[in-house]
XYZ file of C-alpha atoms in Angstrom:
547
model
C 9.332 -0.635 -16.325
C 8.051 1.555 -13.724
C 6.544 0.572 -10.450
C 3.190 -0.981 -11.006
C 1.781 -1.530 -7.321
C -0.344 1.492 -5.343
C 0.841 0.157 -2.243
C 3.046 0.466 -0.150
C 3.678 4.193 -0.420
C 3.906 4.759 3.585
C 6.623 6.680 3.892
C 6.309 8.889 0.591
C 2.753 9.212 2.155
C 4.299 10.821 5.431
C 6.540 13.229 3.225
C 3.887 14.256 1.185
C 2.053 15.267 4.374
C 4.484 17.151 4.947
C 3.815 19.135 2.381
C 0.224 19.370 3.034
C -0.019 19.503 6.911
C 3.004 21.605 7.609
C 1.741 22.608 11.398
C 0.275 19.048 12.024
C 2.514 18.431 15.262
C 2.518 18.166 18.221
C 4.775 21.405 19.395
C 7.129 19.234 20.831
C 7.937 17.483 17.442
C 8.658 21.691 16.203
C 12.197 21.176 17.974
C 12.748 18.582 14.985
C 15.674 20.221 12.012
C 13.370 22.169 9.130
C 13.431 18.821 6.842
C 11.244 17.243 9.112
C 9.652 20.520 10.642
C 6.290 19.088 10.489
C 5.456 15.069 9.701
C 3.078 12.917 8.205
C 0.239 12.098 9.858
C -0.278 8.569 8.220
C 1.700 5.559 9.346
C -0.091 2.328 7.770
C -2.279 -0.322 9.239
C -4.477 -2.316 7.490
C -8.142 -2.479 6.367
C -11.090 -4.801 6.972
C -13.122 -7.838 5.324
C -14.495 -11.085 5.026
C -17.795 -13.142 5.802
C -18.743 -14.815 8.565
C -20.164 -17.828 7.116
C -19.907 -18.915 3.107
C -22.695 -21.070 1.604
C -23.195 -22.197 -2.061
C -21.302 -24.828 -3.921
C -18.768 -25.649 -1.108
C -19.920 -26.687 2.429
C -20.359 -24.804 5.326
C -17.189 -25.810 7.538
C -14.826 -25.059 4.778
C -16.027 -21.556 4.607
C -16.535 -20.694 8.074
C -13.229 -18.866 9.339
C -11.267 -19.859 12.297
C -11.765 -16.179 14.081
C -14.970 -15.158 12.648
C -15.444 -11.945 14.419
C -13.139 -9.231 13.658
C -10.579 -8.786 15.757
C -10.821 -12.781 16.817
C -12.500 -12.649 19.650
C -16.231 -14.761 18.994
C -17.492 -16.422 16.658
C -19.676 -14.280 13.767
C -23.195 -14.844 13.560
C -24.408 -16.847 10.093
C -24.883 -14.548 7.477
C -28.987 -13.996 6.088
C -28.953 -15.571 2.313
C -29.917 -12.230 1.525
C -26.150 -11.563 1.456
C -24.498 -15.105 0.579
C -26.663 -15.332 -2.513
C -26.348 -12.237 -3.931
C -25.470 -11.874 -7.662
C -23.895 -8.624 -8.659
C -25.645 -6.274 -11.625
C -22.783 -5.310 -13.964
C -23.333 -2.899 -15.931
C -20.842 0.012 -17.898
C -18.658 2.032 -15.941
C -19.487 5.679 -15.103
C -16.815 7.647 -14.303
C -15.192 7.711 -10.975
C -16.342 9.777 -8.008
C -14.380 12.409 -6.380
C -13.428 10.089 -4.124
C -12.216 7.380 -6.228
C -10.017 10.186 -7.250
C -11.893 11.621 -10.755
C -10.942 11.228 -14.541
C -12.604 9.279 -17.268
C -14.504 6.651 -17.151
C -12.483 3.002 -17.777
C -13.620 2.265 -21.126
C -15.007 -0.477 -23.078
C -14.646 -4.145 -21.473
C -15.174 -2.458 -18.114
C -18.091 -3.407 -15.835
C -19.215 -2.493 -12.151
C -21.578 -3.475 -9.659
C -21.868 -2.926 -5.616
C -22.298 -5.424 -3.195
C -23.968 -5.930 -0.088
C -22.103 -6.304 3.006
C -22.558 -5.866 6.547
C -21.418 -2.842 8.311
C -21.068 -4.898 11.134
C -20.317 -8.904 10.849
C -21.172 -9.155 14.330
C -24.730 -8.018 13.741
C -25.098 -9.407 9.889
C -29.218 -8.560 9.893
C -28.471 -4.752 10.646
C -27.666 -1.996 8.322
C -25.961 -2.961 5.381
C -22.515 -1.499 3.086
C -22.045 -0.723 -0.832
C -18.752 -2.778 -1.957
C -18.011 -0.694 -5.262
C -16.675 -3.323 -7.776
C -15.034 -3.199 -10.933
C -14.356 -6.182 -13.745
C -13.349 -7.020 -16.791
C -14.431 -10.441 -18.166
C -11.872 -12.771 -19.538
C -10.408 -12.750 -22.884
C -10.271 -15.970 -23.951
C -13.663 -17.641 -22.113
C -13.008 -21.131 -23.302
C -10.272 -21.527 -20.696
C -11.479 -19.214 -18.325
C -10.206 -20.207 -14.621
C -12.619 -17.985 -12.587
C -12.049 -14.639 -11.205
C -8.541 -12.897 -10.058
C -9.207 -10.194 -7.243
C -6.400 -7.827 -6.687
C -5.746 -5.188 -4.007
C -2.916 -2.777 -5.204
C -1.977 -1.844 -1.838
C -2.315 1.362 0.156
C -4.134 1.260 2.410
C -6.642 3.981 0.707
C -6.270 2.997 -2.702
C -9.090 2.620 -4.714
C -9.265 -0.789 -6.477
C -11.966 0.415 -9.366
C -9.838 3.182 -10.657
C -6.470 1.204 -9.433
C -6.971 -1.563 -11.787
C -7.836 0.057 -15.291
C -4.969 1.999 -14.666
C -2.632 -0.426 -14.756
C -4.442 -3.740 -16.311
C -2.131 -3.508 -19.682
C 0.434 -5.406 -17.126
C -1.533 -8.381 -16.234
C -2.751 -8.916 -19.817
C -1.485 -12.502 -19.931
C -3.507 -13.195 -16.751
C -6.485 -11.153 -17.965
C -6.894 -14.290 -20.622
C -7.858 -16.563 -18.131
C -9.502 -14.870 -15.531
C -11.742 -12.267 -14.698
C -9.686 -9.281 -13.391
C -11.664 -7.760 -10.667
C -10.964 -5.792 -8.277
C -12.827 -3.268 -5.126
C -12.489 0.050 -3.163
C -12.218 -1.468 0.319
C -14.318 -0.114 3.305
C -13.363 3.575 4.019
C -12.305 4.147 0.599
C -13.449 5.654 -2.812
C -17.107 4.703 -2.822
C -17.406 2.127 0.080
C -18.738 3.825 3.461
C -15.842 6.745 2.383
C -13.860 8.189 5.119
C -14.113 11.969 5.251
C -11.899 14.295 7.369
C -13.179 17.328 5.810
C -10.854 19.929 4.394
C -7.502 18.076 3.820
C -5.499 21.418 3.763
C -6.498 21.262 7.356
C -2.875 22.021 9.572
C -3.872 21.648 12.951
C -3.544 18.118 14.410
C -6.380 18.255 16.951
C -9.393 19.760 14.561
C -8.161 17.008 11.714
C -9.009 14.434 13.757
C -12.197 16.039 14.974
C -13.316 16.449 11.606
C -12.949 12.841 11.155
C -15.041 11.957 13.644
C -17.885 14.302 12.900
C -17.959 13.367 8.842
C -17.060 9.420 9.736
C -17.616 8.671 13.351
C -20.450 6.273 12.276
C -17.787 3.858 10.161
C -14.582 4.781 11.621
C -14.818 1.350 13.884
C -15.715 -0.853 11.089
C -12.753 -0.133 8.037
C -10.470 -2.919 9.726
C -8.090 -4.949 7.690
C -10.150 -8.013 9.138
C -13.290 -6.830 7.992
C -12.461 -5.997 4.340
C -11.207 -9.691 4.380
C -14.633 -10.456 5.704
C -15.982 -8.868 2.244
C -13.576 -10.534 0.329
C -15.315 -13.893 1.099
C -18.442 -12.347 0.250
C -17.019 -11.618 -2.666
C -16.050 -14.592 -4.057
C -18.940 -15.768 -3.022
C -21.066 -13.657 -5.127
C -18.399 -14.322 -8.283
C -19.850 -17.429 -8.226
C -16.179 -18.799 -7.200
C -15.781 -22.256 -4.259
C -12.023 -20.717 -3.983
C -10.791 -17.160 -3.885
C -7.966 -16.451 -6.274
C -6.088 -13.278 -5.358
C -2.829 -11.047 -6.321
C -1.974 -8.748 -3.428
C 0.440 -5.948 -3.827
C 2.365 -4.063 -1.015
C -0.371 -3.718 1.330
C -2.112 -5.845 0.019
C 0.180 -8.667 1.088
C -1.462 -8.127 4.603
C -4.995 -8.161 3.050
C -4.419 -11.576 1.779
C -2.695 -12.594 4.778
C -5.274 -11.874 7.130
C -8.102 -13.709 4.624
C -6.030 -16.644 4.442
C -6.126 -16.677 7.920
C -9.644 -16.117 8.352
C -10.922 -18.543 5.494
C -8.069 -20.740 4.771
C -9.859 -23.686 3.190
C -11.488 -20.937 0.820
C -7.888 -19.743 -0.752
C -7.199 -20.925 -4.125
C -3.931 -19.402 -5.769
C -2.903 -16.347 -3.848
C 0.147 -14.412 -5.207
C 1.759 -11.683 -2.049
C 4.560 -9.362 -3.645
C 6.178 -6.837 -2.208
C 5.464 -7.733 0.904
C 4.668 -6.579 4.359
C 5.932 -7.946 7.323
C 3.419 -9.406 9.446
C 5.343 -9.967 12.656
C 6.514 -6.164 13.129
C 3.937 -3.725 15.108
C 4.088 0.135 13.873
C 7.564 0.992 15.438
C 9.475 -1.725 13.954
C 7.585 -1.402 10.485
C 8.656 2.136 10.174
C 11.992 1.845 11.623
C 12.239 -0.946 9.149
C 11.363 1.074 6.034
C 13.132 3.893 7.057
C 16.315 1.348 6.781
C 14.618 0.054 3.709
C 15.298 3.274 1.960
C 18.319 4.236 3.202
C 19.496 1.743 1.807
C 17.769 1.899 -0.961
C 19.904 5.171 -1.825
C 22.830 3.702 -0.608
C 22.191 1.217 -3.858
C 21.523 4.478 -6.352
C 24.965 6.086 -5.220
C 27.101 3.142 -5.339
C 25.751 3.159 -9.222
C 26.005 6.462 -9.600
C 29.641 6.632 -8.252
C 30.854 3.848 -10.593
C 28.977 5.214 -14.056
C 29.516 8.407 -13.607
C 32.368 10.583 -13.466
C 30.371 13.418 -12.392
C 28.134 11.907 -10.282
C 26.260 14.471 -7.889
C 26.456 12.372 -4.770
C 30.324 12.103 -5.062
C 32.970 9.554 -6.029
C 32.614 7.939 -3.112
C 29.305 6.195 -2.233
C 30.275 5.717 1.560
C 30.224 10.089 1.773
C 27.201 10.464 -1.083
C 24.816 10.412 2.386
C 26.203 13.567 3.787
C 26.296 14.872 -0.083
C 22.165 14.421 0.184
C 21.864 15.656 4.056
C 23.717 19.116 2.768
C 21.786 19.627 -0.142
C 18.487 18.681 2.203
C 19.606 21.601 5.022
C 20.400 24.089 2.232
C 17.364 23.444 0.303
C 15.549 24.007 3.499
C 17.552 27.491 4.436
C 17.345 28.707 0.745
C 14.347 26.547 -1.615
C 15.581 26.410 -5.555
C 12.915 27.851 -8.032
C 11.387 25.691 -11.292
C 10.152 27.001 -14.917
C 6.789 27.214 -13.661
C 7.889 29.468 -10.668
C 7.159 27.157 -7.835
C 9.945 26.168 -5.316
C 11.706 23.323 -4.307
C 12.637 22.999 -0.581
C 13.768 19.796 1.245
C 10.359 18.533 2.169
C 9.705 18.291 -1.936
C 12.968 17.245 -2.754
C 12.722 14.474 0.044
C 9.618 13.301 -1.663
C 11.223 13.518 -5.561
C 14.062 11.577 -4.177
C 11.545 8.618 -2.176
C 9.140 8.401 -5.032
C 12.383 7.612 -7.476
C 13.408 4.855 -5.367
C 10.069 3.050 -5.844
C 10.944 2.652 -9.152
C 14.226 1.078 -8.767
C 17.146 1.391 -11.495
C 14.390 2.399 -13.798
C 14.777 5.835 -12.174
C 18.244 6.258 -11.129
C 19.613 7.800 -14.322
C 16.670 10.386 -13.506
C 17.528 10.852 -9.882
C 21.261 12.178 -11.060
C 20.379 14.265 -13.312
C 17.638 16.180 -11.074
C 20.435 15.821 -8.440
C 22.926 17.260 -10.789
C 20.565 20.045 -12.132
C 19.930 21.246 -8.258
C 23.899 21.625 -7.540
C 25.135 22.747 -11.460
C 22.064 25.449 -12.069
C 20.713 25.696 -9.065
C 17.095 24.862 -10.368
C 14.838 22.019 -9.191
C 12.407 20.862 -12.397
C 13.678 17.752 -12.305
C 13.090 17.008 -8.656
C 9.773 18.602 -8.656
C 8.507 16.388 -11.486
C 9.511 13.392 -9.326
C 7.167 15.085 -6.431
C 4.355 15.688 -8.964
C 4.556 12.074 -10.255
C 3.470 11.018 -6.736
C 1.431 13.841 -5.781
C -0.799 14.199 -9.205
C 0.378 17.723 -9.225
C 2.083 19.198 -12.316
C 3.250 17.935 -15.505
C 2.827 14.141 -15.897
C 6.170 12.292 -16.392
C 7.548 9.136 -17.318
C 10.205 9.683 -14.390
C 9.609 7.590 -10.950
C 5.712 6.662 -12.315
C 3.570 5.736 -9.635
C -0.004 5.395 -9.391
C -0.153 9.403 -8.150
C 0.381 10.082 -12.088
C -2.472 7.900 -13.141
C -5.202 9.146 -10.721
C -6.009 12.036 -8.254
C -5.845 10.850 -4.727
C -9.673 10.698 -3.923
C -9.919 10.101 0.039
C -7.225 8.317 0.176
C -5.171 10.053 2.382
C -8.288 9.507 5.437
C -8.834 6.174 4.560
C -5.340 5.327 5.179
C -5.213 7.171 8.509
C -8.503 5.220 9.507
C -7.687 1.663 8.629
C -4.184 2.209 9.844
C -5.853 3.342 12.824
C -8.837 1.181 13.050
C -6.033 -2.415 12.568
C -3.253 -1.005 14.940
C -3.806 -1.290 18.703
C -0.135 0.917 19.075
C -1.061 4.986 20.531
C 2.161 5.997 21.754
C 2.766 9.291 23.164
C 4.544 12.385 22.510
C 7.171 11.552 24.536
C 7.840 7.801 23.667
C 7.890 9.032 19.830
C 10.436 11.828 21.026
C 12.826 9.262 22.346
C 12.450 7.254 19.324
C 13.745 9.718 17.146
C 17.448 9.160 17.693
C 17.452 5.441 17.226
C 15.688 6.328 14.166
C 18.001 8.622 12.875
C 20.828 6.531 13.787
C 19.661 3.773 11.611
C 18.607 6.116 8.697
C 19.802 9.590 8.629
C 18.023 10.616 6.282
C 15.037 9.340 6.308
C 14.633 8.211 10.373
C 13.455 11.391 12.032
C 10.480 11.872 9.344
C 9.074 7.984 9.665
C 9.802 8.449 13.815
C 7.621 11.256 14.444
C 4.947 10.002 11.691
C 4.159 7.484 14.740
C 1.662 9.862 16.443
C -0.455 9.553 13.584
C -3.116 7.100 15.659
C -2.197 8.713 19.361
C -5.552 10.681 19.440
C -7.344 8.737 17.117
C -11.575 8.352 18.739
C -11.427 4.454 17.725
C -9.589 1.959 19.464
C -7.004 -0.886 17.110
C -7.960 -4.538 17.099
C -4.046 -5.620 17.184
C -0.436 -4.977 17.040
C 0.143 -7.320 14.497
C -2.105 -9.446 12.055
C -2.340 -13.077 12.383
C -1.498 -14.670 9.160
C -1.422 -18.160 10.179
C -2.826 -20.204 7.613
C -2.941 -23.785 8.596
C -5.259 -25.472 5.655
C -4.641 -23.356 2.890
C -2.675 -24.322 -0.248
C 0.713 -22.971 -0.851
C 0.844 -19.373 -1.003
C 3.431 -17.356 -3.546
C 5.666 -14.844 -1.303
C 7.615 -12.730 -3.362
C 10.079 -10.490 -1.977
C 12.744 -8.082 -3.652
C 15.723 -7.668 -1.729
C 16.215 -3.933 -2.985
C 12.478 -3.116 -1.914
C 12.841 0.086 -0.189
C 9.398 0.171 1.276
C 8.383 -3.441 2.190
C 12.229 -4.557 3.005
C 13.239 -8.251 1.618
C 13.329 -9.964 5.106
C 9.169 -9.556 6.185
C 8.655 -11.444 2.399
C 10.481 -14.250 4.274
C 8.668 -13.779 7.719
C 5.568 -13.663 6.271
C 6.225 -16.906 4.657
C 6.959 -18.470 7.590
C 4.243 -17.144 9.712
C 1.785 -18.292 6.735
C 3.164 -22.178 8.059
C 4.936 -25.052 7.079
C 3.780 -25.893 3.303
C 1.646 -22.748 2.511
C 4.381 -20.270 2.169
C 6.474 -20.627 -0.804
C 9.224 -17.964 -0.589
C 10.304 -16.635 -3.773
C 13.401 -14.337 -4.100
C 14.027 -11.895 -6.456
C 17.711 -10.118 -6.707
C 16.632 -6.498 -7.609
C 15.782 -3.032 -6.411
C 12.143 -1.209 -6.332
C 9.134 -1.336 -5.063
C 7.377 -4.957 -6.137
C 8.767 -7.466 -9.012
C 5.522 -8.442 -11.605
C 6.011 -7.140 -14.665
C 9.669 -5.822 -13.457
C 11.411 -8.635 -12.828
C 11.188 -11.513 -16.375
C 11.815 -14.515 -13.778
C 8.882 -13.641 -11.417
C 6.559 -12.739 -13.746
C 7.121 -15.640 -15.369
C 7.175 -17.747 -11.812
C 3.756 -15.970 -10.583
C 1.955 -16.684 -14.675
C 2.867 -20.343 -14.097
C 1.358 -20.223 -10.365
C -1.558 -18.347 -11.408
C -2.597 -19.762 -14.451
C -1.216 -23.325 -14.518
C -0.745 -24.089 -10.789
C 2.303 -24.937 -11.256
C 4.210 -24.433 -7.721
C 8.307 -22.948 -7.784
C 10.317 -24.856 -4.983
C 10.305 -22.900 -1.895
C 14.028 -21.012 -2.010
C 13.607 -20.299 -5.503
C 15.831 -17.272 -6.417
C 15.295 -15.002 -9.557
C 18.679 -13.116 -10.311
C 18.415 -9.811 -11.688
């Protein structure tokens, strides 16, 4: 089955900007080899949420979180009922805004609404936020458990055009609850980030474009403060406990809100999952590992099914196999039926977006491999890029959520949350020396995730942290699911953010496989998350689900 999460996508993010923002660097980082000429600007953070206080039909001390004010540091003022008794108007789905990303309208069963939120939780009577929402009721009302909130990751993503695209996998769940989901602050149609013309290659005047369009907001699309929303959320669902699935990314989300409202969780399900004790450095060295090694996986395969298998009989050389083709691609790009070209920037990304998808793409990734070094053409490796980027012909090859929508904004929200959640602005120089540890630990993939670090260095807001506090004293157990062949959120932060959750509220669940995320991949953890989610049934904490 292919991938079915929109998170996570950080480092096919910074590849992809390499394609787009092919001058966005510092001049220093021009001394880097061709592959890597020019990086990514985005390197993820997180986004914002939650309410300050939470009235209705639970009391006031459960709902109030332990760090009301974003960041942590006082107390948030009581929120006017104005916003804790709101009740959403749902009506039929238009179709989605440009930045949403486009395309038709959902369908029938589909309903959305907006909802009021602060811009500011520290001055709740002041100027107020659209939440765009999106919903569709529950199929068999009888046994209806409440609502289900997902955030498919990102961050950037929207949720209204994230979740009709891939609700046919949560069908089972979609009996029982409500399946709703949101476009977090900064994204799609809530308080959208816009840095102007995204073709834009020069570092300095991206940046200042972001502050001109979304100066006003860029200080208030935190990770904390979509939590914040989140409780306002469930508030105005009409829900005493939240009930959440949280995706790549969107592990942190939930992280954070348990954190923030932990007497307010009800079943929260984390897959494919962030690690919430690493700041940006160690995240990125981290995934750049993740993938590495993720390859490493593919070419052992490929080695032992294969008798022809481009990346060589032996998996241990099948590295410097991929590094050559990379440098010669770059010297001398291959051409495709259409007449575009593939150089190593694309065929970096084809590769990276195939190793999302796990095994379900490896016979793929051969072939295109194959094709590039037998004919010398790269169609294959350029529908892989197009899968991700929305460009091209769609394919059933590497599928992420890039094939199902256009990217909207999403590409300045993600630089402003990551920005707006990570207190790390390290200079030119300290990324410089970073490089070769980076490249040590993934050579092909290091020097491109190293010098996307100077995404926030001259960003006009300042970070609330270096990492998110995901203590969650109070809460009820938690599902953390992690894949140990997840090349973007790697296996070990599943089992750090368990722990940091605390003693009880973490349940760790393993999950022997490869790809980006497990639901509807992996028969064992769907199965494990439909009995959390639906009958509360809890898995020991250890469990393992073999491939």
């Amino acid at each position: 089955m292919p991938d079915n999460s929109i998170g996570g996508a950080h480092l096919l993010r910074r590849i992809h900007r390499i394609r787009r923002h092919s001058r966005r660097v510092h001049p220093r980082v021009l001394r880097a080899p061709a592959l890597i000429a020019a990086t990514a600007l985005l390197l993820t953070a997180a986004c914002t949420g939650g309410t300050g206080n939470g009235t209705g039909t639970h009391d006031r001390a459960d709902a109030r979180p332990k760090d009301a004010a974003p960041g942590g540091k006082a107390p948030a003022p009581e929120l006017p009922a104005s916003l804790t008794g709101q009740e959403p108007d749902w009506t039929v789905c238009p179709e989605p805004s440009a930045a949403q990303g486009g395309g038709d309208a959902p369908g029938k069963g589909w309903e959305c609404a907006t909802l009021k939120a602060p811009v500011d939780y520290l001055k709740p009577g002041g100027r107020t936020l659209d939440v765009a929402l999106i919903r569709k009721k529950a199929t068999d009302p009888e046994r209806r458990i409440g609502s289900l909130v997902f955030n498919f990751g990102g961050p950037g993503e929207s949720g209204v055009t994230g979740l009709p695209a891939f609700a046919d996998e949560y069908t089972h769940l979609g009996s029982r609850y409500d399946l709703v989901s949101f476009d977090p602050r900064g994204v799609g149609n809530t308080i959208p980030v816009s840095c102007g013309d995204e073709d834009e290659t020069d570092a300095a005047a991206y940046v200042e474009a972001c502050e001109k369009n979304s100066g006003a907001v860029l200080g208030q699309v935190s990770t904390s403060r979509t939590a914040r929303d989140m409780d306002l959320l469930r508030e105005a669902l009409g829900d005493k406990k939240l009930h959440y699935f949280g995706i790549s990314y969107g592990t942190e989300l939930g992280g954070v809100y348990a954190h923030l409202f932990p007497k307010n969780v009800g079943r929260m399900a984390l897959d494919a999952v962030v690690d919430p004790t690493q700041d940006d450095t160690e995240r990125a060295l981290a995934e750049a590992e993740g993938f590495e090694r993720a390859l490493a996986h593919f070419m052992k395969d490929c080695a032992a099914r294969n008798a022809s298998c481009p990346t060589g009989p032996d998996p241990a050389k099948g590295g410097e196999r991929v590094r050559a083709l990379l440098e010669r691609l770059e010297k001398k790009p291959v051409r495709t039926d259409d007449g575009r070209e593939v150089n190593s920037d694309t065929a970096l990304l084809g590769i990276t977006n195939t190793l999302y998808s796990g095994k379900d793409g490896w016979e793929s990734l051969a072939a295109a491999l194959g094709e590039v070094q037998r004919d010398g053409t790269g169609d294959g490796l350029l529908e892989m890029a197009d899968d991700y980027t929305g460009g091209g012909a769609r394919t059933s090859v590497g599928v992420t959520p890039r094939a199902a929508a256009q990217p909207g904004n999403s590409d300045a929200a993600l630089t402003a949350i990551s920005c707006a959640d990570s207190d790390q602005r390290l200079d030119y120089d300290e990324i410089d020396a970073l490089v070769p540890r980076f490249e040590k630990a993934s050579p092909i993939f290091g020097e491109t995730s190293a010098l996307a670090l100077y995404t926030c260095t001259d960003w006009p807001v300042a970070g609330e942290r270096t990492t998110p506090d995901v203590s969650a004293e109070g809460a009820p157990p938690i599902l953390v699911i992690g894949n140990t062949g997840d090349p973007a959120t790697p296996f070990e932060g599943s089992k750090r953010m368990a722990g940091q959750l605390g003693e009880g509220v973490g349940i760790h669940l393993t999950v022997e496989g490869e790809g980006h995320g497990t639901y509807g991949v992996s028969s064992c953890a769907t199965r494990t998350t439909d009995a959390y989610l639906i009958d509360g049934k809890i898995p020991s904490d250890g469990k393992v689900c073999k491939a």
